[in-house]
PDB file of N, CA and C in Angstrom:
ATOM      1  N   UNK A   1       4.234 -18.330 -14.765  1.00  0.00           N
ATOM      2  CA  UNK A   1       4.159 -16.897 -14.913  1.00  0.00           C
ATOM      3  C   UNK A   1       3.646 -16.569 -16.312  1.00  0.00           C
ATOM      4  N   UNK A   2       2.799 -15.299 -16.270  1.00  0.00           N
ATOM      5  CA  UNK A   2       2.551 -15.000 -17.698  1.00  0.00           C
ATOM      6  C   UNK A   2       3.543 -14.648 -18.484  1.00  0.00           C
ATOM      7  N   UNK A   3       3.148 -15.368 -19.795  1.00  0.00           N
ATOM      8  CA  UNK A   3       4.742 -15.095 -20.703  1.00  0.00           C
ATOM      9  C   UNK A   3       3.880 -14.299 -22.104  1.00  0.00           C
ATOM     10  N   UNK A   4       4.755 -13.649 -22.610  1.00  0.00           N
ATOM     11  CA  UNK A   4       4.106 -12.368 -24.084  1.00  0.00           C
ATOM     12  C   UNK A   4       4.665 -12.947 -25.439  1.00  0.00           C
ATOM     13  N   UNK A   5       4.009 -12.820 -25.952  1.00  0.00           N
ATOM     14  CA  UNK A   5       4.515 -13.231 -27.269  1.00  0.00           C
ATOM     15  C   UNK A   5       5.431 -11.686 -27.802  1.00  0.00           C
ATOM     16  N   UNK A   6       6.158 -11.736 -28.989  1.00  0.00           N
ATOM     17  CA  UNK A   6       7.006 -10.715 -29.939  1.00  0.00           C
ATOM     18  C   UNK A   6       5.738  -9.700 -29.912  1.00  0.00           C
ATOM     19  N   UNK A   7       4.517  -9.849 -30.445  1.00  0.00           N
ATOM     20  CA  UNK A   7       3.145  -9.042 -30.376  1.00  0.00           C
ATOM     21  C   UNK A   7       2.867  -8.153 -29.534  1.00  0.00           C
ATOM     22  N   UNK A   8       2.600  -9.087 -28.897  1.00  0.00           N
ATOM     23  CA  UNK A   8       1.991  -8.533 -27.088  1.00  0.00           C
ATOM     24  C   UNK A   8       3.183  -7.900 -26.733  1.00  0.00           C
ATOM     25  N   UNK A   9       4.831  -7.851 -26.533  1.00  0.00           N
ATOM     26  CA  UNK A   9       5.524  -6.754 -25.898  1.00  0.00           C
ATOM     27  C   UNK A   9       5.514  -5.716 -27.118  1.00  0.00           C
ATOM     28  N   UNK A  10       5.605  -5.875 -27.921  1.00  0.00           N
ATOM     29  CA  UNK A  10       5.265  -4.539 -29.142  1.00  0.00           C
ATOM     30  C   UNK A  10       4.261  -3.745 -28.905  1.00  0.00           C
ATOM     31  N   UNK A  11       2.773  -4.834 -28.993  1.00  0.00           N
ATOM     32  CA  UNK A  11       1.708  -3.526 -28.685  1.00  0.00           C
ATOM     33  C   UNK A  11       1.786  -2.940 -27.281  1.00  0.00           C
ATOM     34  N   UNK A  12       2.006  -3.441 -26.321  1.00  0.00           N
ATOM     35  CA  UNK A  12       2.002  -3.147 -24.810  1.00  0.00           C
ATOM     36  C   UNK A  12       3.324  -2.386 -24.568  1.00  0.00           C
ATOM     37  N   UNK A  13       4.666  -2.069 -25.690  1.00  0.00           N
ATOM     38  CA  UNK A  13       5.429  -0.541 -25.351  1.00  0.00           C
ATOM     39  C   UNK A  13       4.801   0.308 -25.927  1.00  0.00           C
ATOM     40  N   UNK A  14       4.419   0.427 -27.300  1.00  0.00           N
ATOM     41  CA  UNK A  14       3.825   1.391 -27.907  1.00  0.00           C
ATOM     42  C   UNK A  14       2.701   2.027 -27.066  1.00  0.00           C
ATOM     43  N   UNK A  15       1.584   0.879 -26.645  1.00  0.00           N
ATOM     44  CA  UNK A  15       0.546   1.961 -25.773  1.00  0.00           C
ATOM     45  C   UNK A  15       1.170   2.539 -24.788  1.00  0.00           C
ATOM     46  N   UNK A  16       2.061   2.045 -23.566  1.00  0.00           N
ATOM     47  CA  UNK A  16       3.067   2.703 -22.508  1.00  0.00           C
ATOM     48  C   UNK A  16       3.531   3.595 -22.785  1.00  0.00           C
ATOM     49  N   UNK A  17       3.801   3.921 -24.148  1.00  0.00           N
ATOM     50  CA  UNK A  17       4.157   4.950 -24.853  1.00  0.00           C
ATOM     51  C   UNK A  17       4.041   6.537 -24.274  1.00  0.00           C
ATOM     52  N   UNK A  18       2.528   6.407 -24.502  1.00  0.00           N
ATOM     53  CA  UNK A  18       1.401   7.320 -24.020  1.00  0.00           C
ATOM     54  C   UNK A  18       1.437   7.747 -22.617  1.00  0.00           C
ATOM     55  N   UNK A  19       2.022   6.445 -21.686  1.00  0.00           N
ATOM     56  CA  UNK A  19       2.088   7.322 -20.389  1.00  0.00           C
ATOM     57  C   UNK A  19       3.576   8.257 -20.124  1.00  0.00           C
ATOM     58  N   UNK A  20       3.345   9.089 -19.289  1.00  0.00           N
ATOM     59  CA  UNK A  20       4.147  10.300 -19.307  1.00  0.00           C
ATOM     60  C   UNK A  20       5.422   9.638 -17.917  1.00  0.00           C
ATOM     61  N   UNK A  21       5.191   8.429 -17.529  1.00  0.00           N
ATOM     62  CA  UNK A  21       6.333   8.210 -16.831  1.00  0.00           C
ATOM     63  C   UNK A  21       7.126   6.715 -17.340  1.00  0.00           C
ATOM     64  N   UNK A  22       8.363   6.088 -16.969  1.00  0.00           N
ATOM     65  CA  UNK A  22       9.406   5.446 -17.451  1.00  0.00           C
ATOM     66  C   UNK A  22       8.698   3.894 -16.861  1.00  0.00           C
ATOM     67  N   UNK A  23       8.356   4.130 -15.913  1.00  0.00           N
ATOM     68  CA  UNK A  23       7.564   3.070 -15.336  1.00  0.00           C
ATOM     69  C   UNK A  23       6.898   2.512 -15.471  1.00  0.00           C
ATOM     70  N   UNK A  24       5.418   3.306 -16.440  1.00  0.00           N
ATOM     71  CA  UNK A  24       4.301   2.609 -17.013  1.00  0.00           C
ATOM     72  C   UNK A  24       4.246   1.158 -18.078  1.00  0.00           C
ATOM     73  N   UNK A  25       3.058   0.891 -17.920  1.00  0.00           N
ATOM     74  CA  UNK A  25       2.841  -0.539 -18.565  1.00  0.00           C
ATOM     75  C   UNK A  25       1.418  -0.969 -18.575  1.00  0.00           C
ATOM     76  N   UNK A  26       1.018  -1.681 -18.629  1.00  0.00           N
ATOM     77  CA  UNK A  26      -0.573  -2.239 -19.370  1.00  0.00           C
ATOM     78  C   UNK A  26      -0.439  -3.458 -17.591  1.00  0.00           C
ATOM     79  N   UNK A  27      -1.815  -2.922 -17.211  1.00  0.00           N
ATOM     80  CA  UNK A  27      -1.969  -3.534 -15.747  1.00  0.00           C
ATOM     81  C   UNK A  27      -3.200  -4.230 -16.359  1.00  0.00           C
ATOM     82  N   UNK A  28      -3.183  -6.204 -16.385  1.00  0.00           N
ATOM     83  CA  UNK A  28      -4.304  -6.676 -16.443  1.00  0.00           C
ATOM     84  C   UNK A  28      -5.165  -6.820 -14.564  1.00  0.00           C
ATOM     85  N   UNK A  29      -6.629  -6.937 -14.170  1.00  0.00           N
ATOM     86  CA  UNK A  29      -7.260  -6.938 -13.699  1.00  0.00           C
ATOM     87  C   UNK A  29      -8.045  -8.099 -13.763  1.00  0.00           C
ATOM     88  N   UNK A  30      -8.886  -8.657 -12.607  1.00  0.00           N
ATOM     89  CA  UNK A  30     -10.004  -9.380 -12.666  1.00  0.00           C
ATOM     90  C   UNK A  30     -10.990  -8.425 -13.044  1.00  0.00           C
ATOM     91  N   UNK A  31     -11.878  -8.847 -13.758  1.00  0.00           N
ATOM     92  CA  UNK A  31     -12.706  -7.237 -14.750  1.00  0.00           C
ATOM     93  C   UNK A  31     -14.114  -7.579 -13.318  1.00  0.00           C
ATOM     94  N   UNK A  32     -14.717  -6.219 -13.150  1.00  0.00           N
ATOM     95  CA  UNK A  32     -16.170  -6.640 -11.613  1.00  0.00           C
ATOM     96  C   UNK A  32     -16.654  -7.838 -11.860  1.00  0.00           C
ATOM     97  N   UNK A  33     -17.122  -7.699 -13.699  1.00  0.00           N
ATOM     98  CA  UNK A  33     -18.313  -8.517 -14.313  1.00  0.00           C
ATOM     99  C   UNK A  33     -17.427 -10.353 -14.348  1.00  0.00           C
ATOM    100  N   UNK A  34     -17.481 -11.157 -13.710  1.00  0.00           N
ATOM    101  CA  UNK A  34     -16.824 -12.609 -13.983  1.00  0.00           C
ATOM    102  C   UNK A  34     -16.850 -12.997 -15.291  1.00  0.00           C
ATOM    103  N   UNK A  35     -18.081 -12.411 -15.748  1.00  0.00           N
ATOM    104  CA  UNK A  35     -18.378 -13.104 -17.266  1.00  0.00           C
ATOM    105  C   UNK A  35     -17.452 -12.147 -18.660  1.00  0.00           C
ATOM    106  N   UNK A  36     -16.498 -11.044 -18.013  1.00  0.00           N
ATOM    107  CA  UNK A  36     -15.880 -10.408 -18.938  1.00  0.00           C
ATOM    108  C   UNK A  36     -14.441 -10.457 -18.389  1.00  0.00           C
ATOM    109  N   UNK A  37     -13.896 -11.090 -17.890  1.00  0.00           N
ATOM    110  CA  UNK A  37     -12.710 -11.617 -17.485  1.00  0.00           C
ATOM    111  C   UNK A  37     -11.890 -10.973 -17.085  1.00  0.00           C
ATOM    112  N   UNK A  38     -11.301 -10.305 -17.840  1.00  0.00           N
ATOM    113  CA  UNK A  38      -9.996  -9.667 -17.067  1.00  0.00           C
ATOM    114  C   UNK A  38     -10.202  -7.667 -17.731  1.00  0.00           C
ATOM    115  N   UNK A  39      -9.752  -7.213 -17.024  1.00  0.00           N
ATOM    116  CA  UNK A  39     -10.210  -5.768 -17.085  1.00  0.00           C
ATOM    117  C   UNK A  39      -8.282  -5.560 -17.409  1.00  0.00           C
ATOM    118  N   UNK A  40      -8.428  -4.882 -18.549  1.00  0.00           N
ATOM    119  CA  UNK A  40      -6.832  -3.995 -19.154  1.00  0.00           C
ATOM    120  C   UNK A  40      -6.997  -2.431 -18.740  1.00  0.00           C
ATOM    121  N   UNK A  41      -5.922  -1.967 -18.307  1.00  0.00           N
ATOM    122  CA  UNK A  41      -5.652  -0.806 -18.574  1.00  0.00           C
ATOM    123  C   UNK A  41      -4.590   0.112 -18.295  1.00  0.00           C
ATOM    124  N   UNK A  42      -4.269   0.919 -18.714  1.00  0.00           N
ATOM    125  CA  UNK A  42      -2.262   1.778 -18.708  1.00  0.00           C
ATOM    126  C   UNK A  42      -2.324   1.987 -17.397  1.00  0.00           C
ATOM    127  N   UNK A  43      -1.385   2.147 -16.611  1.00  0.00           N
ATOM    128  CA  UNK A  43      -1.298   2.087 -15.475  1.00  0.00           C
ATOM    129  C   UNK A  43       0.478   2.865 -15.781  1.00  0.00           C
ATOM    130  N   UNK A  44       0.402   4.129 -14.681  1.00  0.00           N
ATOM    131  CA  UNK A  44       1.677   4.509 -14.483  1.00  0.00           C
ATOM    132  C   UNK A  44       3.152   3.990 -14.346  1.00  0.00           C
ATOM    133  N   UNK A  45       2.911   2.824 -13.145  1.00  0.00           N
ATOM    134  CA  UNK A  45       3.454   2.324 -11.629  1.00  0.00           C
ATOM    135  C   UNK A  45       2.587   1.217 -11.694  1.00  0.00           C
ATOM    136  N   UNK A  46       3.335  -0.009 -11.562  1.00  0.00           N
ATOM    137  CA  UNK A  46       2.070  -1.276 -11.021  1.00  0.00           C
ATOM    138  C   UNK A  46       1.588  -1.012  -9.510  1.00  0.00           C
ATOM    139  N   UNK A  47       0.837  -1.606  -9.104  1.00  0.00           N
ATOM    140  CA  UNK A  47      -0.270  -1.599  -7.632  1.00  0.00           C
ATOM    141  C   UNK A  47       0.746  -2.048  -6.582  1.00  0.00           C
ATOM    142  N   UNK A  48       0.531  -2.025  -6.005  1.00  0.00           N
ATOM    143  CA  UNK A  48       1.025  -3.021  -4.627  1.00  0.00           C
ATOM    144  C   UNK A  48       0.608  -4.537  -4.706  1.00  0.00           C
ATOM    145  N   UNK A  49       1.189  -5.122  -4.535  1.00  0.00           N
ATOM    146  CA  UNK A  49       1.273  -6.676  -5.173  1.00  0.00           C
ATOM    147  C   UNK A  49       0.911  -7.672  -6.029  1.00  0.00           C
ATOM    148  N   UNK A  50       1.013  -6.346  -7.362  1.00  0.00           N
ATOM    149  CA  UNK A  50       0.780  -6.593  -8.535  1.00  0.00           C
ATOM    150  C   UNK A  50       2.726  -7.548  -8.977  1.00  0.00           C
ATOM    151  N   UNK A  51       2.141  -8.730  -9.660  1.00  0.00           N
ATOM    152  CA  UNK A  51       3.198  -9.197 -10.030  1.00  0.00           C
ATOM    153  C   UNK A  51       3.776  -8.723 -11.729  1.00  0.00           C
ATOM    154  N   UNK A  52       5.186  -8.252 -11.606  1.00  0.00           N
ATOM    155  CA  UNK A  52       5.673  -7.827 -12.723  1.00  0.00           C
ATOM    156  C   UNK A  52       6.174  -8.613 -13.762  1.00  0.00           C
ATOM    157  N   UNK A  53       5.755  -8.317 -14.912  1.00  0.00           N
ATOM    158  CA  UNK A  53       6.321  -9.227 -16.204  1.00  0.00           C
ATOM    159  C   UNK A  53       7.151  -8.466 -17.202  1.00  0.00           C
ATOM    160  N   UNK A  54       7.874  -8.007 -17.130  1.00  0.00           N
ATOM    161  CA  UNK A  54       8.486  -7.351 -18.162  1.00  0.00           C
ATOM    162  C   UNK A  54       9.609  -8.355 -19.430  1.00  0.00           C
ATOM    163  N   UNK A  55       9.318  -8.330 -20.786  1.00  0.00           N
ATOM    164  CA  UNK A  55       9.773  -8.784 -21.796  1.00  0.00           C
ATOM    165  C   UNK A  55      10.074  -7.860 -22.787  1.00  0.00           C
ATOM    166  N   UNK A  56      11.173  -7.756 -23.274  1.00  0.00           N
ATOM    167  CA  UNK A  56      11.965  -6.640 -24.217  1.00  0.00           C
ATOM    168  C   UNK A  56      11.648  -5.182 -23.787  1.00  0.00           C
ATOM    169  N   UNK A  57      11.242  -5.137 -22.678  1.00  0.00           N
ATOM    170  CA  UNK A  57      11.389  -3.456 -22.305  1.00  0.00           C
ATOM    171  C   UNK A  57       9.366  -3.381 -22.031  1.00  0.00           C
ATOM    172  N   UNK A  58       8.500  -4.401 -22.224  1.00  0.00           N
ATOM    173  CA  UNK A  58       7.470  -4.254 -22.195  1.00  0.00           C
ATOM    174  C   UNK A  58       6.928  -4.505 -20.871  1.00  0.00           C
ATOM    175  N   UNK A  59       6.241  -3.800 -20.042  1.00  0.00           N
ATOM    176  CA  UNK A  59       5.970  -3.700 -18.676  1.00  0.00           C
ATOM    177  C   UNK A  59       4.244  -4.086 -18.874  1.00  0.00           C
ATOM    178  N   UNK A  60       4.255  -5.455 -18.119  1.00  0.00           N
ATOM    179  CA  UNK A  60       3.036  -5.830 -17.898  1.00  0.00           C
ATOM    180  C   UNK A  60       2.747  -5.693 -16.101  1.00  0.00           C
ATOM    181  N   UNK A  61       1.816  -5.113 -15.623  1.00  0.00           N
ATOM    182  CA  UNK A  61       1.214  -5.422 -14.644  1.00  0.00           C
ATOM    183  C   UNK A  61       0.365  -6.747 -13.959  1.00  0.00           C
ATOM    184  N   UNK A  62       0.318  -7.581 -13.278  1.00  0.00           N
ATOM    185  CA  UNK A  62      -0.427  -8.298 -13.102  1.00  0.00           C
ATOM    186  C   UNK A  62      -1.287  -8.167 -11.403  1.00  0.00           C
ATOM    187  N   UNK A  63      -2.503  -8.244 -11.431  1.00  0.00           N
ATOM    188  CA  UNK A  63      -3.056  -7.706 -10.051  1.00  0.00           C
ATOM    189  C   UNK A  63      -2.961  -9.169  -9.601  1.00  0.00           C
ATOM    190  N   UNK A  64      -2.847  -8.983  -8.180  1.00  0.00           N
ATOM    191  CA  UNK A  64      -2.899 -10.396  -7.419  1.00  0.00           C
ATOM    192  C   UNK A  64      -3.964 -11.816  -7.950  1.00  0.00           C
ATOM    193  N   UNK A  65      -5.313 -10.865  -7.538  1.00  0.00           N
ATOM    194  CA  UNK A  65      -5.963 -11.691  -7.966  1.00  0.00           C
ATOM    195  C   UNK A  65      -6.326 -12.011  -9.209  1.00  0.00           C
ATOM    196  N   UNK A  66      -5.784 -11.926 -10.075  1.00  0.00           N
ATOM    197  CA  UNK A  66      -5.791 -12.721 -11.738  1.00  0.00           C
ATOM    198  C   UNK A  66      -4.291 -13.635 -11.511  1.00  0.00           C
ATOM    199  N   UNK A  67      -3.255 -12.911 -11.025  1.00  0.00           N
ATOM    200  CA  UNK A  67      -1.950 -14.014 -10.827  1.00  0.00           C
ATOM    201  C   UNK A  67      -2.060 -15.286 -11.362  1.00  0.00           C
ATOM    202  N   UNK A  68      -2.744 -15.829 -10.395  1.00  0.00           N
ATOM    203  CA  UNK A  68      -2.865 -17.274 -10.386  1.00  0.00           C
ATOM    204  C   UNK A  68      -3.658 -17.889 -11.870  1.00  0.00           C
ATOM    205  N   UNK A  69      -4.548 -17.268 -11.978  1.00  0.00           N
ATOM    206  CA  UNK A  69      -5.373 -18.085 -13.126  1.00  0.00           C
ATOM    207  C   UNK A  69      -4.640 -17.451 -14.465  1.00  0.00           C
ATOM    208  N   UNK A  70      -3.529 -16.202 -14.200  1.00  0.00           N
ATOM    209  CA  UNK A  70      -2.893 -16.179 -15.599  1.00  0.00           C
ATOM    210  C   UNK A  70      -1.429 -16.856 -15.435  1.00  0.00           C
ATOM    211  N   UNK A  71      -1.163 -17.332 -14.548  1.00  0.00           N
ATOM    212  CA  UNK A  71       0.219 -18.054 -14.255  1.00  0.00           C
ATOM    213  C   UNK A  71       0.910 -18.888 -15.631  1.00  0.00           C
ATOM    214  N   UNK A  72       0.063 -19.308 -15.893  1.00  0.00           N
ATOM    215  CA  UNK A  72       0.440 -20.877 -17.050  1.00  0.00           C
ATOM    216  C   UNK A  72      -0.316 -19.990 -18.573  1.00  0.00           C
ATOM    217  N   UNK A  73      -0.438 -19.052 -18.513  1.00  0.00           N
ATOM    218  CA  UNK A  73      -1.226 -18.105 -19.930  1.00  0.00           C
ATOM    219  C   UNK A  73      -0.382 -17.795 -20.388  1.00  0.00           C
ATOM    220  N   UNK A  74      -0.633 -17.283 -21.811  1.00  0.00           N
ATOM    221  CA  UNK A  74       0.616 -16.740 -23.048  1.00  0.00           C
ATOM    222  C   UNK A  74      -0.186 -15.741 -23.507  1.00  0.00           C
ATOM    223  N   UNK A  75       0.319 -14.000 -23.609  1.00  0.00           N
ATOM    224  CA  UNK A  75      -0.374 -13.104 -23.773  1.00  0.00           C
ATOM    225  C   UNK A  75      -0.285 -12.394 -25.234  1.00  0.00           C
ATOM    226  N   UNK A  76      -1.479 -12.733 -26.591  1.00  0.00           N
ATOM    227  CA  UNK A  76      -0.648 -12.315 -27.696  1.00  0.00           C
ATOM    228  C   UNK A  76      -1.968 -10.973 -27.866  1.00  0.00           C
ATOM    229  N   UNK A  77      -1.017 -10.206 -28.820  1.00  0.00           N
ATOM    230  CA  UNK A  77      -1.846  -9.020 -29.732  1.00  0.00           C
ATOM    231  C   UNK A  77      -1.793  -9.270 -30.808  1.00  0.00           C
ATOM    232  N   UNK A  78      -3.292  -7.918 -31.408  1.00  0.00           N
ATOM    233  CA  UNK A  78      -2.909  -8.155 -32.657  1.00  0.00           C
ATOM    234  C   UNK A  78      -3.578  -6.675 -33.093  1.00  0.00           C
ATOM    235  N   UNK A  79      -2.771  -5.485 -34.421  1.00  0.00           N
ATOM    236  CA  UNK A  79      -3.033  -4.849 -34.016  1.00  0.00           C
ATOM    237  C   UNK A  79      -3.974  -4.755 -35.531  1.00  0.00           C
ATOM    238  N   UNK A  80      -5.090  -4.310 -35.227  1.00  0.00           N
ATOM    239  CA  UNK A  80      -5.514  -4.310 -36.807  1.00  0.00           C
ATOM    240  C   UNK A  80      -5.236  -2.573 -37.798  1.00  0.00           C
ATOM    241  N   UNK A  81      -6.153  -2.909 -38.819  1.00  0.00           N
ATOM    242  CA  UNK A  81      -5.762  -1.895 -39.788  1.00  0.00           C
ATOM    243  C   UNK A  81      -5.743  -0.162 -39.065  1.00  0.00           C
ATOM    244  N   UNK A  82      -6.423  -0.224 -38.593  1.00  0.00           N
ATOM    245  CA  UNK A  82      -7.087   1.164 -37.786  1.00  0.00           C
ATOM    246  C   UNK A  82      -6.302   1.304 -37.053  1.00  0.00           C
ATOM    247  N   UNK A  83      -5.054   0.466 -36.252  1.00  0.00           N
ATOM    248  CA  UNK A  83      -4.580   0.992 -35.261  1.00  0.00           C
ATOM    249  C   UNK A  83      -5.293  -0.029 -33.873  1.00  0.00           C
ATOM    250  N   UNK A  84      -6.342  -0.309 -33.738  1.00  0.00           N
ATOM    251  CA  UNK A  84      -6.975  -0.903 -32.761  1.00  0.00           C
ATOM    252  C   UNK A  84      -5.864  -1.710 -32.423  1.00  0.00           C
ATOM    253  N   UNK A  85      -5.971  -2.357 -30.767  1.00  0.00           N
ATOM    254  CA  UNK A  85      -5.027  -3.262 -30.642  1.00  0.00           C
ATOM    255  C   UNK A  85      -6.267  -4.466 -29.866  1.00  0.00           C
ATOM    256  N   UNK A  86      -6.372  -5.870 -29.718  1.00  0.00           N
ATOM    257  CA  UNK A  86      -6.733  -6.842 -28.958  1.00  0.00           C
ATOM    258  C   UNK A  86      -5.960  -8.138 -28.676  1.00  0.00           C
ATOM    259  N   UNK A  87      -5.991  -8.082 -27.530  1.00  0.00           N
ATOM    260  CA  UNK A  87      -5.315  -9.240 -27.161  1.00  0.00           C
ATOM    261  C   UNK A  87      -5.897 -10.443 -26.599  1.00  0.00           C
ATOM    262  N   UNK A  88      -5.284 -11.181 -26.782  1.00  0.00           N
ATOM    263  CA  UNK A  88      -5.698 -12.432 -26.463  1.00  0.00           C
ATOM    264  C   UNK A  88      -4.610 -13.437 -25.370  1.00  0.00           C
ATOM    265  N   UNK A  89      -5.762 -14.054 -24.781  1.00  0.00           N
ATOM    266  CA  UNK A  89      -4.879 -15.434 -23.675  1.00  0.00           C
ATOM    267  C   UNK A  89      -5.288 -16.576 -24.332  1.00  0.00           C
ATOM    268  N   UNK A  90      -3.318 -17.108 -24.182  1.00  0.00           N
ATOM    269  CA  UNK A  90      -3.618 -19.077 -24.586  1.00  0.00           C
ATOM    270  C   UNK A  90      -3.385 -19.585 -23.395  1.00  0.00           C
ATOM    271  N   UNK A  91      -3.757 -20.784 -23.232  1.00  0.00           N
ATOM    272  CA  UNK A  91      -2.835 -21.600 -22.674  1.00  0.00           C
ATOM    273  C   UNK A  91      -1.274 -22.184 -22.652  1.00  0.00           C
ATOM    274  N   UNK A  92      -0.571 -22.114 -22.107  1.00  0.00           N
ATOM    275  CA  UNK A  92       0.684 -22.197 -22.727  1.00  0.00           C
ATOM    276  C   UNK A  92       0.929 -23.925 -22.794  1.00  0.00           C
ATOM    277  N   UNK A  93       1.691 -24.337 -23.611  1.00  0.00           N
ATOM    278  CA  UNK A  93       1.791 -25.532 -24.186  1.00  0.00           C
ATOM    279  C   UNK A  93       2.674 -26.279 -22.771  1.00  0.00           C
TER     280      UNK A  93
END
């Protein structure tokens, strides 16, 4: 299962932040393009058989089809000076 680093559930409540219900969380995607990987974005409510990850109160979405190829991934952020946030996938050890 995807696991978050201290980072990644920090930046991913703060943006949830923003949504206006208790539920919301950061839903990753298979992105259309293959060559740009996974498509992020706030999401109210996860999908219908989107698998849930939640760590310290941080609500990750996962869509079916990424599941599998993020199963064994470790999800970190990082937020820079501006505020920007990017995240990144490891492999988990």
């Amino acid at each position: 299962m995807l696991t978050l680093t201290e980072n990644a559930s920090s930046a991913v409540k703060n943006l949830a932040s923003q949504i206006p219900t208790e539920t919301g969380g950061l839903r990753i995607a298979e992105a259309s393009d293959p060559q740009n990987g996974y498509a992020l974005s706030l999401a109210p409510a996860p999908a219908d058989g989107d698998t849930v990850v939640e760590t310290d109160g941080a609500r990750v979405f996962v869509d079916p089809a990424a599941s599998v190829a993020l199963d064994d991934r470790i999800l970190d952020a990082r937020v820079e000076e501006d505020g920007s946030v990017g995240f990144a996938l490891a492999q988990a050890v």
